Short mmCIF file of C-alpha atoms and ligand atoms in Angstrom, two decimals:
data_model
loop_
_atom_site.label_atom_id
_atom_site.label_comp_id
_atom_site.label_asym_id
_atom_site.label_seq_id
_atom_site.Cartn_x
_atom_site.Cartn_y
_atom_site.Cartn_z
CA UNK A 1 -134.49 67.21 7.77
CA UNK A 2 -131.45 67.66 8.67
CA UNK A 3 -128.76 65.30 9.96
CA UNK A 4 -129.27 65.92 13.43
CA UNK A 5 -132.03 66.40 15.65
CA UNK A 6 -131.02 69.12 18.28
CA UNK A 7 -133.99 71.10 19.09
CA UNK A 8 -137.71 71.69 17.77
CA UNK A 9 -136.98 75.18 16.37
CA UNK A 10 -134.60 73.14 13.63
CA UNK A 11 -138.06 71.60 12.16
CA UNK A 12 -139.60 72.84 9.84
CA UNK A 13 -143.90 72.31 9.49
CA UNK A 14 -142.97 69.23 7.02
CA UNK A 15 -140.49 67.97 9.55
CA UNK A 16 -143.18 67.85 12.08
CA UNK A 17 -145.76 66.18 9.69
CA UNK A 18 -143.48 63.58 8.84
CA UNK A 19 -142.65 62.66 12.08
CA UNK A 20 -145.96 62.29 13.10
CA UNK A 21 -147.28 60.26 10.31
CA UNK A 22 -144.41 57.81 10.65
CA UNK A 23 -145.00 57.52 14.19
CA UNK A 24 -148.55 56.80 13.77
CA UNK A 25 -148.03 54.38 11.23
CA UNK A 26 -145.53 52.64 13.26
CA UNK A 27 -147.44 52.82 16.67
CA UNK A 28 -150.67 51.31 14.64
CA UNK A 29 -148.16 48.18 13.00
CA UNK A 30 -147.06 47.65 16.26
CA UNK A 31 -150.20 47.34 17.92
CA UNK A 32 -151.13 45.00 15.03
CA UNK A 33 -148.00 42.88 15.63
CA UNK A 34 -146.46 43.66 12.14
CA UNK A 35 -142.54 43.62 12.49
CA UNK A 36 -140.67 45.94 10.31
CA UNK A 37 -136.88 45.91 10.25
CA UNK A 38 -135.82 49.33 8.15
CA UNK A 39 -132.53 49.65 10.34
CA UNK A 40 -131.43 45.58 10.31
CA UNK A 41 -127.67 45.96 10.48
CA UNK A 42 -127.51 49.11 11.71
CA UNK A 43 -126.52 50.44 15.46
CA UNK A 44 -127.21 53.27 17.75
CA UNK A 45 -124.51 54.75 20.46
CA UNK A 46 -126.52 56.22 23.36
CA UNK A 47 -124.31 58.33 25.80
CA UNK A 48 -125.56 59.22 28.86
CA UNK A 49 -124.01 61.50 31.29
CA UNK A 50 -127.01 62.30 33.58
CA UNK A 51 -129.97 59.30 34.78
CA UNK A 52 -132.35 58.15 32.55
CA UNK A 53 -135.50 55.65 32.25
CA UNK A 54 -137.80 56.39 29.68
CA UNK A 55 -134.76 57.88 27.04
CA UNK A 56 -132.62 54.80 27.40
CA UNK A 57 -135.69 52.20 27.45
CA UNK A 58 -137.85 53.46 24.65
CA UNK A 59 -134.68 54.80 22.61
CA UNK A 60 -132.97 50.73 22.99
CA UNK A 61 -136.45 48.60 22.68
CA UNK A 62 -137.12 51.59 19.68
CA UNK A 63 -133.61 50.34 17.57
CA UNK A 64 -134.63 46.74 18.81
CA UNK A 65 -138.21 46.92 17.28
CA UNK A 66 -136.44 48.56 13.58
CA UNK A 67 -134.17 45.67 13.32
CA UNK A 68 -131.13 47.49 14.51
CA UNK A 69 -129.51 47.21 18.18
CA UNK A 70 -128.13 50.24 20.33
CA UNK A 71 -125.16 50.28 22.97
CA UNK A 72 -125.95 52.12 26.08
CA UNK A 73 -122.42 54.30 26.64
CA UNK A 74 -122.43 55.56 30.63
CA UNK A 75 -120.14 58.40 29.61
CA UNK A 76 -118.29 57.98 33.16
CA UNK A 77 -116.98 54.30 31.48
CA UNK A 78 -116.13 55.59 28.70
CA UNK A 79 -113.10 57.73 27.68
CA UNK A 80 -115.23 60.84 27.44
CA UNK A 81 -115.38 60.99 30.99
CA UNK A 82 -111.87 60.84 31.48
CA UNK A 83 -111.51 63.74 29.31
CA UNK A 84 -111.27 62.47 25.64
CA UNK A 85 -112.19 65.60 23.40
CA UNK A 86 -115.82 65.23 22.12
CA UNK A 87 -114.82 66.09 18.40
CA UNK A 88 -112.78 62.57 19.05
CA UNK A 89 -115.39 60.82 19.98
CA UNK A 90 -117.90 62.24 17.50
CA UNK A 91 -115.42 61.37 14.56
CA UNK A 92 -114.33 57.91 15.89
CA UNK A 93 -118.05 56.75 16.85
CA UNK A 94 -118.75 57.60 13.15
CA UNK A 95 -116.87 54.94 11.77
CA UNK A 96 -118.78 52.24 14.20
CA UNK A 97 -122.09 53.43 14.35
CA UNK A 98 -124.76 54.99 12.87
CA UNK A 99 -126.56 57.26 14.56
CA UNK A 100 -125.81 58.61 18.46
CA UNK A 101 -128.16 59.94 20.99
CA UNK A 102 -126.65 62.15 23.55
CA UNK A 103 -127.96 63.23 27.56
CA UNK A 104 -125.88 65.84 28.80
CA UNK A 105 -125.58 69.16 30.49
CA UNK A 106 -124.50 71.65 28.17
CA UNK A 107 -126.11 72.17 24.56
CA UNK A 108 -122.85 72.90 23.42
CA UNK A 109 -121.69 69.67 23.88
CA UNK A 110 -124.33 68.34 21.85
CA UNK A 111 -123.95 70.35 19.26
CA UNK A 112 -119.96 70.11 18.86
CA UNK A 113 -120.47 66.30 18.82
CA UNK A 114 -123.12 67.00 15.89
CA UNK A 115 -120.58 69.35 14.03
CA UNK A 116 -117.46 66.52 14.44
CA UNK A 117 -119.88 63.78 13.90
CA UNK A 118 -120.48 62.38 9.80
CA UNK A 119 -123.47 60.37 11.56
CA UNK A 120 -127.01 61.83 12.75
CA UNK A 121 -126.96 62.79 16.44
CA UNK A 122 -130.17 63.20 18.52
CA UNK A 123 -130.12 65.45 21.55
CA UNK A 124 -131.67 63.25 24.83
CA UNK A 125 -131.70 65.89 26.91
CA UNK A 126 -129.64 69.07 27.66
CA UNK A 127 -130.03 71.54 30.48
CA UNK A 128 -131.46 73.65 27.98
CA UNK A 129 -133.56 71.22 25.43
CA UNK A 130 -135.47 68.17 25.64
CA UNK A 131 -136.77 67.47 22.04
CA UNK A 132 -137.92 64.09 21.82
CA UNK A 133 -140.07 64.95 24.96
CA UNK A 134 -141.86 67.59 23.45
CA UNK A 135 -142.65 65.86 20.37
CA UNK A 136 -143.90 63.13 21.64
CA UNK A 137 -145.89 65.09 24.15
CA UNK A 138 -147.50 67.21 20.26
CA UNK A 139 -148.41 63.87 19.25
CA UNK A 140 -150.14 62.37 22.02
CA UNK A 141 -151.78 65.91 22.31
CA UNK A 142 -152.96 65.29 18.54
CA UNK A 143 -154.04 62.04 19.19
CA UNK A 144 -156.31 63.00 22.01
CA UNK A 145 -157.41 66.34 20.48
CA UNK A 146 -157.59 65.33 16.85
CA UNK A 147 -154.52 67.88 16.50
CA UNK A 148 -152.91 70.59 18.83
CA UNK A 149 -153.51 73.35 16.39
CA UNK A 150 -155.72 76.54 18.24
CA UNK A 151 -155.24 74.69 21.62
CA UNK A 152 -154.38 76.61 24.60
CA UNK A 153 -151.22 74.94 26.41
CA UNK A 154 -150.15 75.78 30.04
CA UNK A 155 -146.93 75.29 31.31
CA UNK A 156 -146.64 75.93 35.04
CA UNK A 157 -142.90 75.53 36.96
CA UNK A 158 -139.52 75.94 36.38
CA UNK A 159 -138.20 77.69 33.30
CA UNK A 160 -136.04 74.73 32.67
CA UNK A 161 -135.65 72.61 29.50
CA UNK A 162 -138.73 71.52 29.07
CA UNK A 163 -140.36 74.81 29.75
CA UNK A 164 -137.47 76.45 26.61
CA UNK A 165 -138.89 73.12 24.48
CA UNK A 166 -142.13 74.27 24.49
CA UNK A 167 -141.33 77.76 23.45
CA UNK A 168 -139.76 76.50 20.82
CA UNK A 169 -142.58 74.23 19.59
CA UNK A 170 -144.69 77.23 20.23
CA UNK A 171 -142.73 79.40 17.85
CA UNK A 172 -143.29 76.69 15.15
CA UNK A 173 -146.88 75.14 15.50
CA UNK A 174 -149.88 77.00 15.36
CA UNK A 175 -150.75 76.60 19.56
CA UNK A 176 -151.26 79.08 22.21
CA UNK A 177 -148.62 78.60 24.80
CA UNK A 178 -148.87 80.33 28.69
CA UNK A 179 -146.07 79.89 31.22
CA UNK A 180 -146.29 80.32 34.95
CA UNK A 181 -142.81 80.70 36.27
CA UNK A 182 -142.02 82.37 39.45
CA UNK A 183 -139.55 85.37 39.33
CA UNK A 184 -135.59 84.34 38.77
CA UNK A 185 -136.78 80.91 37.33
CA UNK A 186 -137.98 81.93 33.68
CA UNK A 187 -136.99 80.48 30.76
CA UNK A 188 -134.01 81.17 28.68
CA UNK A 189 -134.01 84.64 27.76
CA UNK A 190 -133.13 84.21 23.87
CA UNK A 191 -135.40 81.41 23.87
CA UNK A 192 -138.41 83.53 25.21
CA UNK A 193 -137.40 86.62 22.93
CA UNK A 194 -137.09 84.74 19.97
CA UNK A 195 -140.12 82.83 20.31
CA UNK A 196 -142.32 85.99 21.19
CA UNK A 197 -141.09 87.40 18.17
CA UNK A 198 -142.13 84.14 16.18
CA UNK A 199 -145.16 82.54 17.41
CA UNK A 200 -148.04 82.30 15.50
CA UNK A 201 -150.58 82.00 17.73
CA UNK A 202 -148.63 83.83 20.92
CA UNK A 203 -146.30 83.03 24.12
CA UNK A 204 -147.66 84.58 27.04
CA UNK A 205 -145.26 84.10 30.67
CA UNK A 206 -147.13 85.06 33.81
CA UNK A 207 -146.22 85.29 37.65
CA UNK A 208 -149.92 83.96 38.83
CA UNK A 209 -150.36 80.04 37.66
CA UNK A 210 -153.88 80.30 37.75
CA UNK A 211 -154.44 83.43 35.48
CA UNK A 212 -152.21 81.35 33.10
CA UNK A 213 -154.39 78.05 33.61
CA UNK A 214 -157.50 80.11 32.48
CA UNK A 215 -159.54 78.18 29.70
CA UNK A 216 -156.12 75.85 29.06
CA UNK A 217 -156.35 72.85 26.72
CA UNK A 218 -153.39 71.32 28.46
CA UNK A 219 -152.12 72.00 31.61
CA UNK A 220 -148.28 70.51 31.88
CA UNK A 221 -145.71 70.73 34.30
CA UNK A 222 -142.11 69.23 35.43
CA UNK A 223 -139.91 68.59 38.28
CA UNK A 224 -138.75 71.56 40.58
CA UNK A 225 -135.30 70.90 40.70
CA UNK A 226 -133.95 69.26 37.15
CA UNK A 227 -130.58 66.68 37.22
CA UNK A 228 -127.96 68.42 38.63
CA UNK A 229 -129.88 70.84 40.74
CA UNK A 230 -130.03 68.26 43.60
CA UNK A 231 -128.30 70.71 46.06
CA UNK A 232 -131.13 73.46 45.30
CA UNK A 233 -134.47 70.94 45.66
CA UNK A 234 -135.17 72.32 49.43
CA UNK A 235 -135.10 76.32 48.59
CA UNK A 236 -136.47 75.29 45.32
CA UNK A 237 -139.62 73.47 47.21
CA UNK A 238 -140.29 77.26 49.12
CA UNK A 239 -139.91 79.06 45.98
CA UNK A 240 -141.97 76.94 43.99
CA UNK A 241 -144.68 76.38 46.63
CA UNK A 242 -147.38 77.84 44.58
CA UNK A 243 -146.67 76.50 40.95
CA UNK A 244 -148.49 73.38 41.72
CA UNK A 245 -150.78 71.58 39.20
CA UNK A 246 -153.51 70.99 41.57
CA UNK A 247 -157.55 70.41 41.94
CA UNK A 248 -158.03 74.34 42.53
CA UNK A 249 -155.67 75.05 39.55
CA UNK A 250 -157.40 71.91 37.37
CA UNK A 251 -160.89 74.31 37.94
CA UNK A 252 -159.34 77.42 35.85
CA UNK A 253 -158.79 75.18 32.78
CA UNK A 254 -161.30 73.72 30.16
CA UNK A 255 -163.54 71.02 31.53
CA UNK A 256 -161.83 68.53 29.23
CA UNK A 257 -158.10 69.63 29.83
CA UNK A 258 -155.51 66.90 29.67
CA UNK A 259 -152.83 67.01 32.38
CA UNK A 260 -149.29 66.20 31.17
CA UNK A 261 -146.02 65.93 32.78
CA UNK A 262 -143.07 64.29 31.20
CA UNK A 263 -141.73 62.11 34.33
CA UNK A 264 -140.32 61.79 36.75
CA UNK A 265 -142.84 63.39 38.77
CA UNK A 266 -142.98 64.15 42.43
CA UNK A 267 -145.96 63.70 43.98
CA UNK A 268 -147.25 66.47 46.36
CA UNK A 269 -144.58 69.10 44.65
CA UNK A 270 -145.08 69.79 41.15
CA UNK A 271 -148.37 67.84 40.94
CA UNK A 272 -150.74 66.63 43.63
CA UNK A 273 -151.19 62.88 43.43
CA UNK A 274 -154.99 62.88 43.05
CA UNK A 275 -154.19 65.28 39.83
CA UNK A 276 -151.70 63.15 37.99
CA UNK A 277 -153.52 60.01 38.86
CA UNK A 278 -156.83 61.14 37.96
CA UNK A 279 -159.17 61.23 35.26
CA UNK A 280 -157.49 63.99 33.00
CA UNK A 281 -154.16 62.28 33.11
CA UNK A 282 -152.32 61.31 30.32
CA UNK A 283 -149.20 60.71 31.76
CA UNK A 284 -148.51 57.17 31.05
CA UNK A 285 -149.24 57.54 27.30
CA UNK A 286 -147.37 60.48 27.27
CA UNK A 287 -144.14 58.13 27.97
CA UNK A 288 -145.42 55.11 25.69
CA UNK A 289 -145.14 57.90 22.89
CA UNK A 290 -141.66 58.72 23.53
CA UNK A 291 -141.44 54.64 21.81
CA UNK A 292 -143.21 55.32 18.94
CA UNK A 293 -142.13 58.81 17.98
CA UNK A 294 -138.59 57.85 18.65
CA UNK A 295 -138.31 55.15 16.16
CA UNK A 296 -139.79 57.52 13.82
CA UNK A 297 -137.26 59.80 14.08
CA UNK A 298 -134.71 57.31 14.13
CA UNK A 299 -136.13 55.41 10.82
CA UNK A 300 -135.99 58.98 9.20
CA UNK A 301 -132.61 59.82 9.97
CA UNK A 302 -130.61 56.43 10.42
N1 CP B 1 -138.93 62.13 30.46
C1 CP B 1 -137.43 61.60 30.55
O1 CP B 1 -137.26 61.95 29.87
O2 CP B 1 -137.51 60.72 31.47
P1 CP B 1 -136.05 59.60 31.70
O3 CP B 1 -135.39 60.59 32.37
O4 CP B 1 -136.25 58.78 32.58
O5 CP B 1 -135.05 58.94 30.13
N1 NVA B 2 -136.76 69.01 33.98
C1 NVA B 2 -135.94 67.71 34.24
C2 NVA B 2 -136.70 66.71 33.00
C3 NVA B 2 -136.40 65.35 33.16
C4 NVA B 2 -136.72 64.12 32.19
C5 NVA B 2 -134.96 67.58 34.21
O1 NVA B 2 -133.95 67.66 33.08
O2 NVA B 2 -134.22 66.69 35.19
#
């Protein structure tokens, strides 16, 4: 694997296999109460420019379980928040820490940080991408369905960081991806163009969520307004109202469809309560797997 994990597009097939194999082993050992401390004496810095529940807890607990520690750095309380340059911060932090996880707005900031840092940098979500989430979701799909190979994943909703990352994953791995987004809210144009060229099984963007959901093995959605788009929330509720995973959409999918959501969810908006709390939903398993998959990433990179 490369020094950093900035996007799933940078991973090759061996990298995906290694992450998933290690995650499987780490999860099994953890469930059996076996302790491992391969990261004893190591420290992960976690820089947050945006809110988080799952990412913070899973990285922090993951480091602890691997024998290391994690430092929570709210960028507002550091000199980064007062304008210290990304390059200086990265170079200096590389002398204290063994790895850095960053959650911020611009993908370019994470990339700049990684270029300047001599230690591994992990993307913990940007406006463009959320690689740790989709790796955990693929791992969850493989656990539940045996493999993600040949399956149809349908994403309904905003063409946001989660949709973009699904496209990057589909450009690398053999599964089919259908997306349904309202006009004007498509995924990133460059990521989509590259994905369409490289996808082994096909990536198709629909306007009609029912058409996209036909025969889906996985139905996936995310919030209509992401972090940083709070002021658009009310307007988006109107635009996205037909892009909801509900009982009617579920009927279009396969009988054994898995319903997934990266969380946090807004019941009654992008997904109805009966579906997210119903028998097809695996959202809590997905959230749990963030821990095991990220432990594998930390073990490999650090
Ligand atoms: N899914 C996810 O990244 O959750 P948090 O925003 O709580 O970290
Ligand atoms: N698209 C969401 C994902 C949260 C995990 C956001 O960026 O807010």
